[in-house]
Coordinates of N, CA and C in Angstrom, one line a residue:
X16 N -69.3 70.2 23.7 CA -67.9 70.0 23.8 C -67.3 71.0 24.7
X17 N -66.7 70.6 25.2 CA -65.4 71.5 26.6 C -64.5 72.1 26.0
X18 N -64.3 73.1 25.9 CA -62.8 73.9 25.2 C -61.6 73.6 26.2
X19 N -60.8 73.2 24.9 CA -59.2 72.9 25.6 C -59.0 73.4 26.8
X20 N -59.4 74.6 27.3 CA -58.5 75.1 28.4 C -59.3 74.4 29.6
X21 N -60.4 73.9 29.9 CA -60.9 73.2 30.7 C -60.3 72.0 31.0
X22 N -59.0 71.8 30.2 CA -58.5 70.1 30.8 C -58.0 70.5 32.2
X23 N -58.1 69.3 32.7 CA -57.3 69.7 34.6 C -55.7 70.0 34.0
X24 N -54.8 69.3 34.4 CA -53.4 70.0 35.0 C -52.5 68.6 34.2
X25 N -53.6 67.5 34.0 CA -52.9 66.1 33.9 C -53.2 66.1 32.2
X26 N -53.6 67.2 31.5 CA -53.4 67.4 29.8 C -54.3 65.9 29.5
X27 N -53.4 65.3 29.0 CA -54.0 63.7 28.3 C -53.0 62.7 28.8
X28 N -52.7 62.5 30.0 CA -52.1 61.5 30.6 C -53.1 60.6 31.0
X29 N -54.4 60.8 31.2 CA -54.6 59.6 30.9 C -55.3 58.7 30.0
X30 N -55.0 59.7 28.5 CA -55.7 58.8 27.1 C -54.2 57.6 27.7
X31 N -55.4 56.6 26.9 CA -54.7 55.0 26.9 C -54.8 54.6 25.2
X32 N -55.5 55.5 24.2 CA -55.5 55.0 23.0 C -55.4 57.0 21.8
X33 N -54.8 56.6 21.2 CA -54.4 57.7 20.2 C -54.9 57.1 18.9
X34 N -56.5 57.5 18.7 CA -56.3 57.3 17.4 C -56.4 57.7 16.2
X35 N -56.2 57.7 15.2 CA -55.8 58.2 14.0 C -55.8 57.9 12.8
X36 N -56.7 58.0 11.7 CA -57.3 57.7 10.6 C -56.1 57.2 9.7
X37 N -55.5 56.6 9.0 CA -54.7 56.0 7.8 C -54.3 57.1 7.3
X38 N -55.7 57.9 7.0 CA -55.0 59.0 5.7 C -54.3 60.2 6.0
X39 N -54.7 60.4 7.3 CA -53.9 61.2 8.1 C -52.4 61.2 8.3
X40 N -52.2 59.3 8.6 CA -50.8 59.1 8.5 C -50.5 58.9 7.5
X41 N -50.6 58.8 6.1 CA -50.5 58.7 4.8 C -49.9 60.5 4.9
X42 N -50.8 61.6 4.8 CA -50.4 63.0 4.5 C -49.2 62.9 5.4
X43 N -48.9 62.8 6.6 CA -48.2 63.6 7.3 C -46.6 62.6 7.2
X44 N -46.9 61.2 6.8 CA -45.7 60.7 6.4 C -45.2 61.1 5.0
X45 N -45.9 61.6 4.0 CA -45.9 61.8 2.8 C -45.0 63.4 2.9
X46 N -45.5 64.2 4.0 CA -45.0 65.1 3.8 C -43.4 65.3 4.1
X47 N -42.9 64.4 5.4 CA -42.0 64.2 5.8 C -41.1 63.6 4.6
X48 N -41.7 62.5 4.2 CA -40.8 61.4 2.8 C -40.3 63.0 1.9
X49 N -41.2 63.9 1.4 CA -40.9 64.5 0.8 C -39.6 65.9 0.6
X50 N -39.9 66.5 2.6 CA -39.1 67.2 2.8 C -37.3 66.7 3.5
X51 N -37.7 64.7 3.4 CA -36.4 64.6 3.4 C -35.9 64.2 2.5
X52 N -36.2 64.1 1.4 CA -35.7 63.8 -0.4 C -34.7 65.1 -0.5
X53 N -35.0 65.8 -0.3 CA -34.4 67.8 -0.2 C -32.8 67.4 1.4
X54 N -33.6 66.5 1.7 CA -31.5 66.0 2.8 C -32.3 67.2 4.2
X55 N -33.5 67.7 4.2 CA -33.8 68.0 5.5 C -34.9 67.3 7.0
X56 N -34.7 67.6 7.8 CA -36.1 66.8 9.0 C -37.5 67.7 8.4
X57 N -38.5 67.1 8.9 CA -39.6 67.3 8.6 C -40.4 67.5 9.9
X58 N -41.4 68.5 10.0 CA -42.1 68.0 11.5 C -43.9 68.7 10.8
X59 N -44.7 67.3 11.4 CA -46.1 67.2 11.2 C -46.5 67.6 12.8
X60 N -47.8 67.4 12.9 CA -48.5 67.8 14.1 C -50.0 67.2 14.4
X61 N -50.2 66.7 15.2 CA -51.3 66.1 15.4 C -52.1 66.8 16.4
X62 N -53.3 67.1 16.0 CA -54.6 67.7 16.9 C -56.0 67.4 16.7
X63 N -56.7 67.0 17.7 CA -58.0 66.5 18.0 C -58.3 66.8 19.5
X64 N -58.9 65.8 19.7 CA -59.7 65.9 21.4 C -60.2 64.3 21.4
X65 N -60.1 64.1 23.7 CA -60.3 63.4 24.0 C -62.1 63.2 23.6
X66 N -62.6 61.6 23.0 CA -63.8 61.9 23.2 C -64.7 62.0 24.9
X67 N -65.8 62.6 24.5 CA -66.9 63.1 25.7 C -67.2 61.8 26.1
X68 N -67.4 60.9 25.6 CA -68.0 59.2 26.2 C -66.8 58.4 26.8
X69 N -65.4 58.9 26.6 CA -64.2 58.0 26.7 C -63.4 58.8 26.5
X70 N -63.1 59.6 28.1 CA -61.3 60.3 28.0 C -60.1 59.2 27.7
X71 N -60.3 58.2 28.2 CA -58.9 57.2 27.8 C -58.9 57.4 26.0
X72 N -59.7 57.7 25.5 CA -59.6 57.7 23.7 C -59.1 58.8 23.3
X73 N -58.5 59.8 22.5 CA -58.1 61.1 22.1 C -58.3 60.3 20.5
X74 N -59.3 61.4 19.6 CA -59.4 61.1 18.6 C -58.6 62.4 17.2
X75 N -57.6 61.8 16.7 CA -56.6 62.8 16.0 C -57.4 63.3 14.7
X76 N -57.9 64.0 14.6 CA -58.8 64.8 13.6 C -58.3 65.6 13.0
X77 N -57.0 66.2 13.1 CA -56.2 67.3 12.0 C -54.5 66.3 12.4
X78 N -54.0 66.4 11.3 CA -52.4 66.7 10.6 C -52.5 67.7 9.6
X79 N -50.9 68.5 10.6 CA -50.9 69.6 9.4 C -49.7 69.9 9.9
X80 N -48.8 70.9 9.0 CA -47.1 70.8 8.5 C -47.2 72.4 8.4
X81 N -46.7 72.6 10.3 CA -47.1 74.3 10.1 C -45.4 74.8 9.4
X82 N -45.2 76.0 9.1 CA -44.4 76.6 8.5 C -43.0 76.6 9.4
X83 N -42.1 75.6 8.5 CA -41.5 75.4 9.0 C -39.7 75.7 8.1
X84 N -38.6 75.8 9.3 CA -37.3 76.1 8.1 C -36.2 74.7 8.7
X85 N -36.0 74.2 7.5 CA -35.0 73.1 7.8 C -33.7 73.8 7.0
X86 N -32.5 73.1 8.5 CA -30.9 73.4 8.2 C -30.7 72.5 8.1
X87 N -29.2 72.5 7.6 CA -28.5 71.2 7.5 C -26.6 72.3 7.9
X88 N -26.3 71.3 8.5 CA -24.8 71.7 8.7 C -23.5 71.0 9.6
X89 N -22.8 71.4 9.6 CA -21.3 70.3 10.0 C -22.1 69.6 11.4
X90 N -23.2 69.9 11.9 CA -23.2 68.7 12.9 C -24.8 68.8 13.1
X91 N -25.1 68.6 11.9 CA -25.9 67.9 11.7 C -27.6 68.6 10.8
X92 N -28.6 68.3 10.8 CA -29.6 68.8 10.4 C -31.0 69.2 11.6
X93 N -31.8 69.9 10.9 CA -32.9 70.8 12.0 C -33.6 71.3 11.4
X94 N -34.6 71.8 12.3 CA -35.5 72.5 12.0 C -36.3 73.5 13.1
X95 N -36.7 74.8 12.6 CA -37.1 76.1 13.7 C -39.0 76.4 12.6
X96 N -39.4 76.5 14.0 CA -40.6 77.3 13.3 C -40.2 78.0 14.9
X97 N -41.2 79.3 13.3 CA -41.0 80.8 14.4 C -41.8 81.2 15.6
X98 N -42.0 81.9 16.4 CA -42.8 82.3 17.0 C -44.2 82.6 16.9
X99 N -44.3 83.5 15.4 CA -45.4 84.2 15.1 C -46.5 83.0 14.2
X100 N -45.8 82.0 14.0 CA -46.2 80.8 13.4 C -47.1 79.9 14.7
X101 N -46.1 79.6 15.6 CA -46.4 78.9 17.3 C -47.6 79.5 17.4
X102 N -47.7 81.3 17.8 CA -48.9 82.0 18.1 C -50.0 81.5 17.4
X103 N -49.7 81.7 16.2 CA -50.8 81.1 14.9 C -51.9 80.1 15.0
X104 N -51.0 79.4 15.1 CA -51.1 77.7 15.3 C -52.3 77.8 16.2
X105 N -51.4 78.1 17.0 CA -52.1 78.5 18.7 C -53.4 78.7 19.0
X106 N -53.7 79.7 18.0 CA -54.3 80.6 18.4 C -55.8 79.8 17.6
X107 N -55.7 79.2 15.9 CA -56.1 78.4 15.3 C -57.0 77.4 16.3
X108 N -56.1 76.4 17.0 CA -56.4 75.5 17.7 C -57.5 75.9 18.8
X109 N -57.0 76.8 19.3 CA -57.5 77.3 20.2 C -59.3 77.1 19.9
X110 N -59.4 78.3 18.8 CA -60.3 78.5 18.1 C -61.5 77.3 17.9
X111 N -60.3 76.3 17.2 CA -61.4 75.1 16.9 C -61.8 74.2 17.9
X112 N -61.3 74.6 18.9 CA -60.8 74.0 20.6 C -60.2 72.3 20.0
X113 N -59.6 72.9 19.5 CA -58.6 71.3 19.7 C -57.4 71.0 20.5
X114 N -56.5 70.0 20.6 CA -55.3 70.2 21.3 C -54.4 69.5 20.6
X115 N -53.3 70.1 20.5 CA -51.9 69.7 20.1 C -51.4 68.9 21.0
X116 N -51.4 67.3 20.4 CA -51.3 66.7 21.3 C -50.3 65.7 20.7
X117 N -49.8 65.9 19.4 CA -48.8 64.7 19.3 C -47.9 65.8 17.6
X118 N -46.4 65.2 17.8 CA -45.7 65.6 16.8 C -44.6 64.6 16.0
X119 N -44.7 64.5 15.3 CA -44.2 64.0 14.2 C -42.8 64.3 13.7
X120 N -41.3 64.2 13.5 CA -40.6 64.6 12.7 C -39.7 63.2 12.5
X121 N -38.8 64.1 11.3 CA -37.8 62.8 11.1 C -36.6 63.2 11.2
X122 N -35.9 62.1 11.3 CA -34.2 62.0 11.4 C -33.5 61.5 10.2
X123 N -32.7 61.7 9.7 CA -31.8 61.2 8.4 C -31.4 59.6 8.7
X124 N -31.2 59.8 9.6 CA -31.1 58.3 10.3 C -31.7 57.3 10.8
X125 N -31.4 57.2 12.4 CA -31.9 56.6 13.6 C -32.6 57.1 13.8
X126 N -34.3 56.6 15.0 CA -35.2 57.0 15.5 C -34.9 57.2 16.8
X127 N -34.4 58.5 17.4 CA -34.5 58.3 18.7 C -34.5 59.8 18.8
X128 N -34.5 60.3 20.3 CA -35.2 61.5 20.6 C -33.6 62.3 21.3
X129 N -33.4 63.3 20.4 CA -32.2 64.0 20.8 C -32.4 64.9 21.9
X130 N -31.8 65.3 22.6 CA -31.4 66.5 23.8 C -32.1 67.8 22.8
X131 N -32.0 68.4 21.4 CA -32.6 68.9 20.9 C -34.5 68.9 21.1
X132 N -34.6 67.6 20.8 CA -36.0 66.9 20.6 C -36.8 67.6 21.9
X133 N -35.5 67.0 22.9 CA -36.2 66.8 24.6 C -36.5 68.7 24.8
X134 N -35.4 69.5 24.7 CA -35.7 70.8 25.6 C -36.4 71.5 24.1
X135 N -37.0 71.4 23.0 CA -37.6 72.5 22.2 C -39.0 72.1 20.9
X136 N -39.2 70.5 21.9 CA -40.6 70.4 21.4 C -41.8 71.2 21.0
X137 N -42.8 70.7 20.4 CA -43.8 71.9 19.8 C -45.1 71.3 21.2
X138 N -45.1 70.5 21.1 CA -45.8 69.8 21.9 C -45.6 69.7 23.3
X139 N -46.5 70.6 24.3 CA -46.1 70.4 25.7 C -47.0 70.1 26.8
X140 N -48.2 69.7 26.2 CA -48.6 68.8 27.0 C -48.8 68.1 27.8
X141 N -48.8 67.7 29.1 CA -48.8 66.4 29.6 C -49.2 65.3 29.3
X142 N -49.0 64.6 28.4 CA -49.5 62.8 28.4 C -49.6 63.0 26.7
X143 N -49.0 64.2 25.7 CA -48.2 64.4 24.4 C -47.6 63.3 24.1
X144 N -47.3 63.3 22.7 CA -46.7 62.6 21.9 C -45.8 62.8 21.3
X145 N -44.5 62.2 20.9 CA -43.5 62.9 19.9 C -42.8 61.6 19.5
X146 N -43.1 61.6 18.1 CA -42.9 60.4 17.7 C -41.7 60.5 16.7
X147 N -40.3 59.8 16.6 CA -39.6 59.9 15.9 C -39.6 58.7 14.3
X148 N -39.4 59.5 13.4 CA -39.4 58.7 12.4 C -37.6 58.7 11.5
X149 N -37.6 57.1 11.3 CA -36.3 57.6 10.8 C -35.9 57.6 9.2
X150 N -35.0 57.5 8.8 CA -34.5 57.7 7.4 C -35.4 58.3 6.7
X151 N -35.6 59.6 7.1 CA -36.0 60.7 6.5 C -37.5 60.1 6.2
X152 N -38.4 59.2 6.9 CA -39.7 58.9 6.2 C -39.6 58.0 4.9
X153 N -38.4 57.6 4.6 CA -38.1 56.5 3.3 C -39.0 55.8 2.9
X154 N -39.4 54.9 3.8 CA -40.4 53.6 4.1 C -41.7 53.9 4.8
X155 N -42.7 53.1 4.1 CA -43.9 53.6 4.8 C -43.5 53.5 6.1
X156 N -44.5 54.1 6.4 CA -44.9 54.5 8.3 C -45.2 53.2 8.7
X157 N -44.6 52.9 10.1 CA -45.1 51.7 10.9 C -44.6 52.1 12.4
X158 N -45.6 52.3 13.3 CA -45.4 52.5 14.6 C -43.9 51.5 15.2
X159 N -44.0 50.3 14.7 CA -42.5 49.8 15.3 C -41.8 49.9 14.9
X160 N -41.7 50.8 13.9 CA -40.3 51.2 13.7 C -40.0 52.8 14.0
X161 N -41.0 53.5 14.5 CA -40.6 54.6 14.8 C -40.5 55.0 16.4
X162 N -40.0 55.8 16.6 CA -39.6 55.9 18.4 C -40.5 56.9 18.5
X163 N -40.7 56.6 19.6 CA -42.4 56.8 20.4 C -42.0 57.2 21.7
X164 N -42.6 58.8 22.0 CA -41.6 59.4 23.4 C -43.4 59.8 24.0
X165 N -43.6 59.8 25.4 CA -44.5 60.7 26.0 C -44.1 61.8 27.3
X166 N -45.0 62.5 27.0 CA -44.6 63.5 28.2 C -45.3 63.3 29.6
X167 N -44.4 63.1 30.2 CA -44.6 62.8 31.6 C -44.7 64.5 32.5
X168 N -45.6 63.9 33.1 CA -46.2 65.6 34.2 C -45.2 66.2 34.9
X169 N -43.7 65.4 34.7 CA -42.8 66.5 35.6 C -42.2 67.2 34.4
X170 N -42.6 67.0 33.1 CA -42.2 67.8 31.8 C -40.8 66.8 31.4
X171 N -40.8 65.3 31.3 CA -39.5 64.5 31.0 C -40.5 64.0 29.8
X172 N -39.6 64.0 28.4 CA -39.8 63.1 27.5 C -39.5 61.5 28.2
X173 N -40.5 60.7 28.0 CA -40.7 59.5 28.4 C -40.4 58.0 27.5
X174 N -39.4 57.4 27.2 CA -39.7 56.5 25.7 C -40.7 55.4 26.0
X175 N -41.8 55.1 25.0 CA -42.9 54.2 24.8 C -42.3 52.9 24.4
X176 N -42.0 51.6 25.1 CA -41.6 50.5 24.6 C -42.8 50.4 23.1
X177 N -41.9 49.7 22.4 CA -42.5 49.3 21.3 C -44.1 48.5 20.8
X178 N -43.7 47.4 22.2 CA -45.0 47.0 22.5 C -46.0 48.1 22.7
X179 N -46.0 48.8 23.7 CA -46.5 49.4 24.0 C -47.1 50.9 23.3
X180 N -46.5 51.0 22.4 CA -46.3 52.1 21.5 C -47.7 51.7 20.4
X181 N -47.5 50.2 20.5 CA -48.2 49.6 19.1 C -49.7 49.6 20.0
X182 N -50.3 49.4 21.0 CA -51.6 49.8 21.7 C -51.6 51.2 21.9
X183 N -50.9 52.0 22.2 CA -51.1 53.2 22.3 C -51.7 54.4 20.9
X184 N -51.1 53.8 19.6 CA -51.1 54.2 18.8 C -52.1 53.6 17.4
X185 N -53.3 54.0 17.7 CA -54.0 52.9 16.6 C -54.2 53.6 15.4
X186 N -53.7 52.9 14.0 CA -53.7 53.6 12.7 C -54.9 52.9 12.0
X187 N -56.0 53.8 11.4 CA -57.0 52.9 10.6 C -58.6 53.9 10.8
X188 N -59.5 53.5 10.2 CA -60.6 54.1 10.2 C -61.3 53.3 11.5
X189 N -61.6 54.0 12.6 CA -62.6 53.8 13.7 C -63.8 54.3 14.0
X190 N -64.2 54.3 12.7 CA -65.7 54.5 12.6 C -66.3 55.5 13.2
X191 N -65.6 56.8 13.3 CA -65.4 58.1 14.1 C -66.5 59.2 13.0
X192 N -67.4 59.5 13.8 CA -67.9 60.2 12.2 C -67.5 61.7 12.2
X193 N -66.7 62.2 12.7 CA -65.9 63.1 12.7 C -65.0 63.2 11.1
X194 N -65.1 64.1 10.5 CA -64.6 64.5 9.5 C -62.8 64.9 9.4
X195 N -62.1 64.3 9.0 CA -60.6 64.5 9.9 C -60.3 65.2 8.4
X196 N -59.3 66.2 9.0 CA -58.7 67.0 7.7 C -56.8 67.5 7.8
X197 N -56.9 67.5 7.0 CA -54.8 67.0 6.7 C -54.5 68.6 5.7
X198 N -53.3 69.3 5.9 CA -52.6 70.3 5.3 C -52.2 71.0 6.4
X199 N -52.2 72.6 5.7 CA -51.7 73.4 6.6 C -52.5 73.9 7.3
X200 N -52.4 74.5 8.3 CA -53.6 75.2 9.5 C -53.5 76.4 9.0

């Protein structure tokens, strides 16, 4: 296997499929439903690697809910993880050579990607993911109902038509014999 820092310059712009085990989206929606019962956003994280037989595939092998602080206030609700946390993470990933390649949070509301979302993502990858979920994670998870942003190589949050979001994003066991694991890093 190639450690992350060997990707060229183009990150994962050109995976064409993201996939991702059920139970994985079960933990990371579960955790979100949970931290917005409490009236705050929630943010998960997705990391794996493109496979060796098939760069267009990136197979998501970890969700996990690094340490994070949710506000709430007159204009509105958020969330900060710290620096020494980011390093962590980081540094973690690094380690297992994985890549941070897709993130998760929720809105009390609407699914769409704020001016917040756009300049202070966790995820800066090229060809990343940042998926919005709305009403706090209320309702199971379902790709068309959540907004679906990519990162484009000049560093612009990109939105994923819906259609398109629903090929992009495959939820289910794909017979990956990779062991995928869910919590905290």
């Amino acid at each position: 296997m190639k450690p992350a820092t060997s990707l060229s310059h183009r990150g994962v712009l050109d995976v064409e499929e993201f996939l991702i085990p059920a139970g994985l989206i079960e933990f990371g929606h579960n955790y979100l439903r949970q931290v917005g019962q409490r009236g705050f956003e929630g943010l998960v994280l997705w990391a794996g690697r493109p496979r060796e037989d098939n760069a267009k595939i990136f197979d998501v092998v970890e969700v996990f809910a690094p340490k994070q602080n949710g506000f709430r206030g007159a204009k509105g609700v958020g969330l900060t993880v710290d620096g020494n946390e980011l390093f962590r993470m980081n540094a973690e990933l690094y380690r297992r050579r994985l890549l941070l390649a897709g993130q998760v949070h929720s809105h009390p509301t609407e699914a769409y990607h704020s001016s917040t979302d756009d300049h202070y993502a966790t995820v800066t990858i090229p060809g990343g993911l940042s998926l919005v979920v709305p009403d706090f994670a209320s309702r199971p998870f379902e790709v068309a109902s959540t907004a679906v942003y990519r990162l484009a190589e000049e560093g612009e949050w990109v939105e994923v038509s819906r259609q398109a979001a629903r090929s992009l994003i495959r939820v289910g066991d794909d017979g990956n014999d990779s062991a995928p694991s869910v919590g905290r890093m």
